[in-house]
């Protein structure tokens, strides 16, 4: 399964662009944040968080002073987890996921949810039969 | 609207000849228009695209321009699976239901709800992966693709990012004869499982939009092709073949109008001989195979023109919409920067584990796929045109197979199905499963005609009744007394009668009007109620006509 290790190392394209050919345009994509960094023999340092960008992508509004205030605090949390970097992973295969259980599957049998009225009633803005939302034309 | 098409077919080793048809273009290619999303419903027939073609010698330069460039086309297809329930909850899905009636806390993304994977989704994904000759990942996982949009209840879509269930396959197809024919093989990069979002409707001039969550959570398979297509027609045929495959497998009804088959196309061009790819442009809002064809051809010429005018920097990586009415692509509002989906493994779903036995079981249960059918029909001696027609619809192919497995003549069976039976189906708007003529009876019909029991003409007549009302050939022949008359004595008697009843015409014939033979033949047919064997009839008639003179 060395191929999986290779997968982890490369920078992924988020959208299926053209097949692996060296001459393709390389679309810079920030896939997932630093979590994917593979441990190397030398201890790598974790990037400091870009709090303003994080807040934007998570749609959490922060005042400028809050951004300044939170950055070191978030950094502290990350660094605390950063202790894991000390583990020697040279002889360990990267796992897909953290758990070890397998499938939890369900049969393809329809079941109607009983209390749909309650679901609809909990929608803040409902204009029968649709959920009413602000007009948005473009995806993020 | 008389839109003519602009297309270049690259010189491949196996295509017949390059054809370039020029298109007259009004106005400037890149005039900015308001980017409105036009929802056009295009009628999509269940056959390969029939595109209007006419030769215009307008600009030979346009012709030359696209010959200097090679187009690189890739397609992303989303196939909505025809499972009974959604991907991660047990809500049923039926196209066209009342909005927001097929919902539950899971597909609405309410707090605390957890997804549970539908086993059928894995089965369909494996089926499709195998049919597309892919390598299956025995271990794969789900990931969260995070973004905010009103039709995405959870704020993320459960998808597969770096470890899809199938990778590295290919698909074989045959181009329609009206476009030069030829065999093609296109690579498939990956197939992965994901869920659909709800439906977002824009209320015309209002300042709000509307969401219907019936579709949220419906399972999709995303198929990503290698950028192997080079022309609009190759791309359109690729999509048509995918539709054929998913219908053959029974994993989806592959309907572009209903949205159960959606294609987004990526087009770039580069000067012939260059190894680097050009800038890639995505085209959305393609509702039919012919739109795929036309949109790509338009985009190729748009980009080629910019290139030759030295404005290739104006080709930017963007998403454009195909406007069916205007027959052109237009810019969507350009995004600032690229989206960051912050993928990470879906913590609420376990790994997807396939055993080799499971995969082998599915592989052994796969039906005969379109490509295999086409090759088998070819070997039987059918012409390419027949092959493409018969293998297009899995039900028609089954009907044909049922007919020839009972011993019917292959070519005759093909002709009946493609001719009179297809015409009837088209008129009555029926599928082959709905007609009353059973394959066994078609076999009987063919045998009866071949064996001389009834004439070909009578055969056609009772065909109509069989199609509409069913019944047996033997029964009808008896009931209506349709057995062909082949006794020369009997025919002779009828000829004598006709000749004696029509002395004037007889004299005219003897006088030189030999065309009247047809008249006499018609009269004999009439009194024999169409049962006289035409060949015998004419032989005897001619003898008698010429004998007395």
XYZ file of C-alpha atoms in Angstrom:
689
model
C 0.000 0.000 0.000
C 2.847 2.349 -0.646
C 0.670 3.989 -3.265
C -1.504 5.408 -0.538
C 1.473 7.055 1.042
C 2.211 8.663 -2.296
C -1.330 9.950 -2.492
C -0.956 11.657 0.832
C 2.149 13.447 -0.283
C 0.824 15.109 -3.384
C -1.135 18.310 -3.457
C -4.620 17.489 -4.589
C -6.698 19.184 -7.226
C -10.133 19.852 -5.868
C -11.790 19.640 -9.208
C -11.029 16.897 -11.645
C -8.741 18.673 -14.022
C -6.885 16.946 -16.759
C -5.161 13.657 -16.291
C -1.723 13.324 -14.811
C 0.448 14.797 -17.473
C 3.381 16.947 -16.589
C 2.402 19.636 -19.036
C -1.018 20.423 -17.621
C -1.715 23.779 -16.045
C -1.239 23.341 -12.335
C -4.215 24.826 -10.596
C -3.236 25.992 -7.190
C -5.686 24.548 -4.801
C -5.640 24.783 -1.104
C -7.105 21.446 -0.306
C -7.239 20.876 3.390
C -5.280 22.842 5.934
C -2.093 21.698 7.533
C -3.619 18.488 8.940
C -2.400 16.559 5.896
C 1.243 17.324 6.465
C 3.075 14.063 6.604
C 5.676 13.680 9.242
C 9.230 13.629 7.995
C 12.396 12.712 9.759
C 13.053 16.310 10.723
C 10.387 17.859 12.884
C 8.306 20.189 10.683
C 6.679 23.223 12.188
C 2.998 23.852 11.768
C 1.855 26.903 9.864
C 0.305 29.651 11.929
C -3.442 29.935 11.239
C -4.747 32.672 8.960
C -7.577 33.561 11.303
C -9.158 36.157 9.078
C -9.415 33.689 6.207
C -10.601 30.921 8.471
C -13.378 33.121 9.821
C -14.395 34.060 6.291
C -14.626 30.508 5.082
C -16.520 29.449 8.184
C -18.833 32.454 7.874
C -18.048 33.655 11.355
C -17.783 37.406 11.629
C -14.864 38.683 13.662
C -13.971 42.236 14.467
C -10.315 43.151 13.785
C -9.479 43.129 17.476
C -11.052 39.711 17.827
C -8.893 38.422 14.963
C -5.798 39.629 16.792
C -7.037 38.215 20.060
C -7.938 34.779 18.742
C -4.916 34.113 16.566
C -2.508 33.252 19.391
C -5.206 31.288 21.225
C -5.958 29.178 18.175
C -2.268 28.762 17.623
C -1.884 27.445 21.144
C -4.530 24.797 20.559
C -2.888 23.699 17.330
C 0.511 23.567 18.926
C -0.870 21.477 21.726
C -1.960 18.903 19.163
C 1.388 19.466 17.525
C 2.898 17.279 20.211
C 1.877 14.397 17.989
C 4.598 15.457 15.583
C 7.088 13.849 17.910
C 5.859 10.377 17.041
C 8.073 8.457 14.634
C 5.840 7.308 11.799
C 8.505 5.997 9.446
C 7.377 2.412 9.694
C 3.657 3.077 9.959
C 1.217 2.975 7.029
C -1.031 6.023 6.806
C -4.581 5.091 7.689
C -7.614 6.234 5.720
C -9.620 6.941 8.793
C -9.328 6.910 12.535
C -11.721 4.062 13.248
C -11.345 0.378 12.564
C -14.964 -0.686 12.096
C -16.244 -1.476 8.664
C -19.581 -0.925 6.974
C -22.662 0.286 8.659
C -25.053 -0.203 5.771
C -28.765 0.061 5.319
C -31.151 -1.734 2.960
C -32.715 0.269 0.143
C -36.190 0.252 1.722
C -38.228 3.475 1.802
C -39.542 4.844 5.085
C -41.440 8.104 5.365
C -40.523 10.313 8.262
C -43.576 10.663 10.476
C -43.425 14.172 11.702
C -42.730 16.181 8.585
C -44.958 18.981 9.790
C -42.611 19.617 12.674
C -39.700 19.770 10.248
C -41.452 22.341 8.109
C -42.601 24.265 11.144
C -39.000 24.640 12.279
C -37.993 26.348 9.039
C -37.602 30.060 9.850
C -38.720 31.307 6.477
C -41.208 29.137 4.625
C -43.420 30.102 1.739
C -45.534 27.082 0.904
C -44.335 24.774 -0.604
C -40.790 26.114 -0.694
C -38.167 27.201 1.800
C -37.639 30.889 1.228
C -34.021 32.048 1.086
C -32.229 35.230 0.047
C -31.499 35.399 -3.640
C -28.101 33.896 -4.413
C -26.868 33.463 -7.964
C -23.396 32.107 -7.648
C -21.851 29.329 -5.662
C -18.998 30.245 -3.361
C -33.308 29.794 -36.417
C -31.038 28.624 -39.133
C -27.881 28.102 -37.210
C -25.301 26.302 -39.167
C -22.512 24.482 -37.537
C -18.875 24.977 -37.377
C -16.995 21.828 -36.851
C -13.651 20.372 -37.602
C -13.046 16.697 -37.387
C -9.402 16.089 -36.764
C -7.694 13.671 -39.047
C -7.590 10.478 -37.054
C -6.249 7.256 -38.409
C -9.715 5.758 -38.328
C -12.076 8.530 -39.386
C -13.043 8.822 -42.992
C -12.367 12.369 -44.008
C -12.063 15.742 -42.354
C -15.104 17.925 -42.774
C -15.145 21.581 -41.977
C -18.393 23.461 -42.000
C -18.312 27.169 -41.422
C -20.710 29.124 -39.360
C -21.778 32.625 -40.006
C -21.331 34.625 -36.890
C -23.132 37.849 -36.176
C -21.438 40.412 -34.066
C -18.502 40.035 -31.793
C -17.786 36.805 -30.038
C -16.895 38.274 -26.742
C -19.475 40.930 -26.214
C -20.462 40.970 -22.590
C -23.974 39.922 -21.829
C -25.819 39.753 -18.579
C -25.155 36.299 -17.337
C -28.600 34.940 -16.750
C -29.128 31.293 -16.218
C -31.470 30.203 -18.934
C -33.398 27.085 -18.079
C -34.220 25.634 -21.413
C -35.992 22.367 -21.832
C -34.704 20.714 -24.941
C -36.375 17.637 -26.313
C -33.933 14.814 -26.148
C -34.598 11.830 -28.333
C -33.299 8.476 -27.293
C -30.837 8.281 -30.134
C -27.496 9.776 -31.007
C -27.677 13.513 -31.739
C -28.988 14.505 -35.135
C -27.390 17.825 -35.917
C -28.360 20.029 -38.825
C -25.483 20.412 -41.215
C -25.098 22.723 -44.147
C -22.090 23.810 -46.109
C -21.155 27.460 -46.029
C -18.106 28.645 -47.781
C -18.234 31.876 -45.816
C -14.833 32.148 -44.319
C -12.147 29.770 -45.411
C -9.950 31.537 -42.863
C -12.171 30.281 -40.030
C -11.750 26.861 -41.499
C -7.992 27.238 -41.516
C -7.967 28.663 -38.005
C -9.409 25.626 -36.340
C -7.268 23.306 -38.390
C -4.266 24.909 -36.741
C -5.530 24.093 -33.288
C -6.289 20.965 -31.419
C -9.135 20.940 -28.943
C -8.786 19.095 -25.663
C -12.108 18.172 -24.139
C -12.928 16.498 -20.856
C -16.335 15.804 -19.389
C -17.622 15.497 -15.828
C -20.887 13.621 -15.632
C -23.224 13.265 -12.688
C -25.535 10.278 -12.785
C -28.485 10.188 -10.419
C -28.959 6.634 -9.201
C -32.354 5.004 -9.397
C -32.290 3.603 -5.879
C -35.552 3.556 -3.966
C -34.187 5.634 -1.126
C -31.680 8.427 -0.748
C -27.986 7.851 -0.129
C -27.837 8.443 3.606
C -31.441 8.226 4.823
C -34.527 6.178 4.023
C -36.512 8.938 2.374
C -37.941 7.773 -0.958
C -37.149 9.777 -4.069
C -39.632 10.323 -6.887
C -39.031 12.873 -9.588
C -41.825 15.388 -9.710
C -43.202 14.979 -6.208
C -44.652 17.911 -4.325
C -41.789 20.064 -3.001
C -40.443 19.349 0.460
C -42.487 16.194 1.003
C -39.654 13.687 0.966
C -37.588 14.974 3.839
C -36.314 13.921 7.213
C -33.828 15.264 9.761
C -30.919 13.554 8.022
C -31.326 14.957 4.526
C -32.359 18.316 5.976
C -29.106 18.411 7.875
C -30.709 19.033 11.207
C -28.501 18.967 14.304
C -27.752 15.514 15.628
C -28.823 13.626 12.522
C -26.340 11.050 11.272
C -25.961 9.570 7.779
C -26.275 5.831 7.137
C -25.124 4.583 3.758
C -27.556 2.821 1.424
C -26.006 -0.531 0.398
C -27.490 -0.224 -3.095
C -25.313 2.795 -3.738
C -22.174 0.726 -3.347
C -23.630 -1.990 -5.554
C -24.443 0.477 -8.339
C -21.056 2.148 -8.013
C -19.267 -1.181 -8.363
C -21.472 -2.123 -11.315
C -20.666 1.101 -13.113
C -16.991 0.946 -12.216
C -16.736 -2.544 -13.681
C -18.741 -1.607 -16.767
C -16.311 1.251 -17.363
C -13.359 -1.115 -17.018
C -12.061 0.641 -13.926
C -9.845 -0.547 -11.141
C -11.910 -0.709 -7.967
C -10.597 0.546 -4.645
C -11.438 -2.200 -2.221
C -11.032 0.378 0.525
C -12.377 3.855 0.025
C -13.861 6.572 2.177
C -16.151 9.543 2.175
C -15.057 13.144 2.602
C -16.781 16.417 3.364
C -16.734 19.040 0.655
C -17.577 22.239 2.505
C -19.228 25.308 1.061
C -22.249 27.470 1.785
C -25.220 27.510 -0.548
C -28.977 27.542 0.114
C -29.601 24.153 -1.481
C -26.951 22.443 0.650
C -28.583 21.859 4.034
C -25.570 20.571 5.948
C -23.173 23.209 4.630
C -21.139 20.390 3.162
C -21.632 17.681 0.588
C -20.648 14.110 1.419
C -18.442 13.038 -1.448
C -15.247 11.117 -2.142
C -12.152 13.207 -2.624
C -8.813 11.471 -2.719
C -9.830 7.828 -2.632
C -12.719 7.280 -5.042
C -14.310 3.887 -5.393
C -13.128 3.407 -8.992
C -10.276 4.773 -11.086
C -8.462 4.326 -14.369
C -11.010 2.900 -16.790
C -12.162 3.458 -20.356
C -15.246 3.413 -22.522
C -15.639 2.192 -26.115
C -18.061 3.732 -28.525
C -18.905 4.034 -32.212
C -19.533 7.423 -33.773
C -22.807 7.735 -35.681
C -22.496 7.161 -39.408
C -23.818 10.593 -40.311
C -20.725 12.047 -38.674
C -18.267 9.786 -40.371
C -18.543 6.769 -38.119
C -15.472 5.260 -36.555
C -14.578 3.633 -33.290
C -13.344 5.572 -30.301
C -11.981 4.716 -26.902
C -11.953 7.353 -24.187
C -10.322 7.098 -20.784
C -12.192 7.393 -17.505
C -10.164 8.999 -14.741
C -12.427 8.181 -11.823
C -15.893 7.306 -10.576
C -16.985 8.293 -7.107
C -20.073 8.348 -4.912
C -21.635 11.522 -3.584
C -24.969 13.063 -2.663
C -27.063 15.548 -4.576
C -28.085 18.961 -3.290
C -31.645 20.239 -3.182
C -33.209 22.252 -5.946
C -32.859 25.991 -5.987
C -35.445 27.969 -7.906
C -35.149 31.637 -8.646
C -38.387 33.532 -8.428
C -38.129 35.754 -11.459
C -37.962 39.342 -10.297
C -38.334 38.713 -6.590
C -35.542 39.361 -4.177
C -35.665 35.867 -2.834
C -35.129 32.322 -4.035
C -36.849 29.071 -3.188
C -35.490 25.713 -2.077
C -36.981 22.245 -2.476
C -35.135 19.597 -0.476
C -36.741 16.527 -2.055
C -33.593 15.976 -4.063
C -31.155 16.659 -1.231
C -29.317 13.476 -0.369
C -30.177 11.576 -3.544
C -27.173 9.389 -4.491
C -25.021 10.430 -7.428
C -22.109 8.857 -9.202
C -19.659 11.345 -10.605
C -17.759 10.131 -13.651
C -14.718 12.086 -14.716
C -13.291 11.430 -18.147
C -9.732 11.772 -19.330
C -9.381 14.779 -21.655
C -9.443 12.491 -24.665
C -12.228 13.986 -26.729
C -11.264 16.252 -29.593
C -14.521 17.382 -31.149
C -18.065 18.257 -30.132
C -19.443 15.132 -31.713
C -17.021 12.866 -29.845
C -18.064 14.506 -26.601
C -21.753 14.199 -27.380
C -21.371 10.549 -28.305
C -19.411 9.910 -25.108
C -22.327 11.273 -23.127
C -24.777 9.214 -25.177
C -22.762 6.068 -24.539
C -22.710 6.770 -20.798
C -26.473 7.058 -20.976
C -26.652 3.735 -22.786
C -24.422 2.060 -20.227
C -26.287 3.284 -17.154
C -29.584 2.271 -18.732
C -28.256 -1.138 -19.699
C -27.035 -1.642 -16.139
C -30.273 -0.357 -14.664
C -28.460 1.970 -12.279
C -30.072 5.134 -13.594
C -32.611 6.226 -16.162
C -29.988 8.617 -17.511
C -32.452 11.321 -18.490
C -30.901 14.662 -19.331
C -34.208 16.527 -19.182
C -35.045 15.193 -15.749
C -31.566 15.903 -14.533
C -30.651 12.308 -13.851
C -27.731 12.713 -16.248
C -25.831 16.013 -16.081
C -22.729 16.931 -18.008
C -20.232 19.715 -17.515
C -17.658 20.104 -20.214
C -14.085 21.424 -20.054
C -12.622 22.787 -23.276
C -9.204 24.145 -24.094
C -7.255 24.474 -27.307
C -3.587 24.480 -28.174
C -1.703 24.988 -31.408
C -1.174 21.704 -33.190
C 2.120 20.257 -32.079
C 2.293 22.023 -28.745
C 2.489 19.705 -25.783
C 1.299 22.116 -23.095
C -2.398 22.402 -22.531
C -4.105 25.731 -23.076
C -6.352 27.482 -20.584
C -9.342 25.384 -19.674
C -12.874 26.746 -19.810
C -15.806 25.018 -18.173
C -19.228 25.026 -19.812
C -22.415 24.402 -17.870
C -26.144 24.320 -18.590
C -26.001 21.632 -21.254
C -29.387 19.980 -21.431
C -29.078 17.633 -24.363
C -26.496 15.760 -26.385
C -26.860 18.164 -29.262
C -26.218 21.121 -26.931
C -23.012 19.430 -25.839
C -21.989 19.151 -29.469
C -22.881 22.707 -30.413
C -21.552 24.342 -27.280
C -18.172 22.706 -27.676
C -17.906 23.622 -31.328
C -18.831 27.191 -30.506
C -16.303 27.358 -27.710
C -13.535 25.887 -29.861
C -14.082 28.507 -32.509
C -14.366 31.274 -29.931
C -11.034 30.337 -28.430
C -9.383 29.739 -31.789
C -10.424 33.152 -33.031
C -9.025 34.848 -29.929
C -5.784 32.974 -30.407
C -5.266 33.985 -33.997
C -6.130 37.574 -33.230
C -3.368 37.548 -30.678
C -5.820 37.869 -27.802
C -5.262 34.477 -26.253
C -4.713 36.143 -22.907
C -8.405 36.886 -22.990
C -9.096 33.202 -22.648
C -9.314 32.861 -18.907
C -10.079 29.941 -16.703
C -13.744 30.438 -15.981
C -17.166 28.891 -16.072
C -19.386 29.800 -19.000
C -23.016 29.050 -19.564
C -24.410 27.680 -22.780
C -27.359 29.727 -23.940
C -29.566 27.511 -26.024
C -31.546 30.408 -27.442
C -28.578 32.468 -28.557
C -26.486 29.383 -29.382
C -23.437 30.748 -27.623
C -21.482 30.531 -24.412
C -21.452 33.459 -22.041
C -19.444 34.213 -18.923
C -20.939 33.531 -15.573
C -19.935 36.115 -13.042
C -16.222 35.480 -12.592
C -15.235 34.138 -9.217
C -12.534 35.818 -7.231
C -9.961 33.169 -6.626
C -10.637 29.471 -6.432
C -12.978 27.793 -4.023
C -11.476 26.214 -0.949
C -13.578 23.213 -0.047
C -11.527 22.246 3.012
C -11.904 18.527 2.375
C -11.504 16.183 5.287
C -12.615 12.606 5.905
C -16.281 12.302 6.848
C -16.151 11.318 10.516
C -19.743 10.071 10.596
C -19.268 7.336 8.009
C -17.046 4.268 8.235
C -14.704 3.072 5.520
C -16.223 1.472 2.463
C -14.803 -2.029 2.278
C -15.323 -4.307 -0.695
C -14.395 -7.958 -0.713
C -13.096 -9.628 -3.854
C -16.014 -12.088 -3.648
C -18.501 -9.237 -3.621
C -16.882 -7.631 -6.639
C -16.643 -10.917 -8.522
C -20.278 -11.627 -7.769
C -21.291 -8.359 -9.333
C -18.954 -8.808 -12.270
C -20.571 -12.163 -13.047
C -24.031 -10.664 -12.918
C -23.328 -7.816 -15.336
C -25.550 -7.824 -18.409
C -24.088 -7.731 -21.915
C -22.947 -4.139 -22.315
C -23.586 -1.973 -25.405
C -20.042 -2.337 -26.706
C -20.153 -6.128 -26.459
C -23.541 -6.180 -28.135
C -22.348 -4.026 -30.980
C -19.371 -6.261 -31.625
C -21.571 -9.367 -31.486
C -24.087 -7.885 -33.912
C -21.287 -6.885 -36.237
C -20.000 -10.441 -36.237
C -23.455 -11.643 -37.183
C -23.117 -9.730 -40.405
C -25.349 -6.775 -39.711
C -24.422 -3.408 -41.201
C -23.072 -0.712 -38.901
C -26.284 1.231 -39.274
C -28.329 -1.727 -38.085
C -25.897 -2.408 -35.280
C -26.070 1.127 -33.939
C -29.846 1.187 -34.052
C -30.440 -2.187 -32.464
C -27.882 -1.790 -29.688
C -28.942 1.734 -28.772
C -31.876 0.808 -26.566
C -31.406 -2.219 -24.295
C -35.068 -3.194 -24.656
C -34.901 -3.156 -28.441
C -31.744 -5.245 -28.320
C -33.425 -7.763 -26.029
C -36.418 -7.959 -28.349
C -34.130 -8.519 -31.315
C -32.146 -11.144 -29.422
C -35.371 -12.923 -28.443
C -36.450 -12.976 -32.061
C -33.256 -14.368 -33.516
C -32.730 -16.846 -30.710
C -35.949 -18.481 -31.905
C -34.473 -18.958 -35.322
C -35.668 -15.954 -37.289
C -33.576 -14.726 -40.177
C -31.234 -12.099 -38.771
C -31.407 -9.540 -41.528
C -35.178 -9.839 -41.900
C -35.742 -9.510 -38.178
C -33.529 -6.420 -38.125
C -35.435 -4.892 -41.023
C -38.836 -5.438 -39.469
C -37.762 -4.002 -36.147
C -35.982 -1.001 -37.621
C -38.664 -0.335 -40.208
C -42.336 -0.947 -39.632
C -42.134 -1.735 -35.932
C -40.021 1.323 -35.129
C -42.360 3.510 -37.187
C -45.345 2.192 -35.276
C -43.655 2.816 -31.939
C -42.834 6.343 -32.969
C -46.364 7.107 -34.124
C -48.057 5.664 -31.094
C -45.325 6.900 -28.768
C -44.798 3.465 -27.330
C -41.698 1.694 -26.169
C -40.928 -1.746 -27.478
C -42.033 -3.244 -24.204
C -45.502 -1.836 -24.720
C -46.302 -3.153 -28.186
C -48.549 -6.176 -28.396
C -46.477 -8.046 -30.958
C -44.477 -10.678 -29.134
C -41.056 -11.747 -30.400
C -42.384 -15.281 -30.973
C -45.027 -13.929 -33.311
C -42.510 -11.844 -35.210
C -40.553 -15.039 -35.733
C -43.708 -16.726 -37.019
C -44.469 -13.797 -39.294
C -41.036 -13.861 -40.843
C -41.202 -17.611 -41.305
C -44.650 -17.434 -42.881
C -43.522 -14.928 -45.449
C -40.266 -16.681 -46.119
C -42.045 -19.998 -46.504
C -44.558 -18.551 -48.915
C -47.626 -19.071 -46.765
C -48.500 -15.427 -47.026
C -47.226 -12.686 -49.275
C -44.998 -9.893 -48.045
C -47.743 -7.374 -48.549
C -50.222 -9.335 -46.461
C -47.512 -9.712 -43.870
C -47.239 -5.972 -43.507
C -50.971 -5.646 -43.152
C -51.358 -8.134 -40.365
C -48.292 -6.715 -38.669
C -50.234 -3.619 -37.870
C -53.007 -5.581 -36.245
C -50.546 -7.715 -34.328
C -48.788 -4.627 -33.015
C -51.981 -3.016 -31.863
C -53.986 -5.952 -30.628
C -51.632 -8.867 -30.283
C -52.783 -12.316 -31.233
C -51.014 -14.985 -33.187
C -49.932 -14.991 -36.809
C -51.405 -18.407 -37.415
C -54.665 -17.344 -35.853
C -54.957 -14.252 -38.011
C -54.100 -16.095 -41.188
C -56.853 -18.570 -40.523
C -59.368 -16.035 -39.342
C -58.976 -13.814 -42.347
C -58.215 -16.482 -44.842
C -54.974 -14.944 -45.880
C -53.109 -17.908 -47.217
C -51.331 -17.007 -50.409
C -52.646 -18.455 -53.602
C -49.901 -20.273 -55.425
C -51.933 -22.660 -57.552
C -51.300 -21.610 -61.150
C -54.629 -22.992 -62.270
C -56.520 -20.861 -59.804
C -54.517 -17.786 -60.692
C -55.045 -18.562 -64.341
C -58.796 -18.592 -63.817
C -58.683 -15.190 -62.142
C -56.552 -13.741 -64.917
C -58.981 -15.024 -67.509
C -61.840 -13.413 -65.615
C -60.114 -10.045 -65.423
C -59.133 -10.097 -69.065
C -62.646 -10.956 -70.163
C -64.150 -8.233 -67.982
C -61.862 -5.567 -69.359
C -61.830 -5.915 -73.137
C -61.140 -2.253 -73.803
C -57.948 -2.249 -71.758
C -56.993 -5.563 -73.286
C -57.209 -4.024 -76.745
C -55.183 -1.032 -75.619
C -52.544 -3.357 -74.250
C -52.403 -5.281 -77.506
C -52.176 -1.963 -79.267
C -48.968 -1.162 -77.463
C -49.890 0.207 -74.063
C -47.870 -2.396 -72.199
C -48.017 -0.344 -69.017
C -51.529 -1.633 -68.540
C -50.079 -4.881 -67.274
C -49.989 -3.173 -63.899
C -53.667 -2.425 -64.150
C -54.522 -6.038 -64.844
C -52.278 -7.226 -62.053
C -54.042 -4.845 -59.696
C -57.426 -6.175 -60.736
C -56.389 -9.773 -60.144
C -55.038 -8.803 -56.747
C -58.340 -7.199 -55.977
C -60.457 -10.214 -56.731
C -58.008 -12.474 -54.944
C -58.152 -10.179 -51.944
C -54.423 -9.653 -52.170
C -53.650 -13.292 -51.801
C -52.312 -14.033 -55.258
C -48.596 -14.613 -55.286
C -47.302 -11.559 -57.158
C -44.495 -13.312 -58.988
C -46.685 -16.139 -60.242
C -49.462 -13.726 -61.050
C -47.317 -11.586 -63.278
C -45.813 -14.600 -65.001
C -49.190 -16.069 -65.834
C -50.648 -12.687 -66.733
C -47.838 -11.948 -69.146
C -48.236 -15.321 -70.783
C -51.921 -14.836 -71.296
C -51.588 -11.255 -72.448
C -49.029 -12.106 -75.057
C -50.486 -15.453 -76.055
C -53.459 -14.264 -78.042
C -51.691 -11.654 -80.017
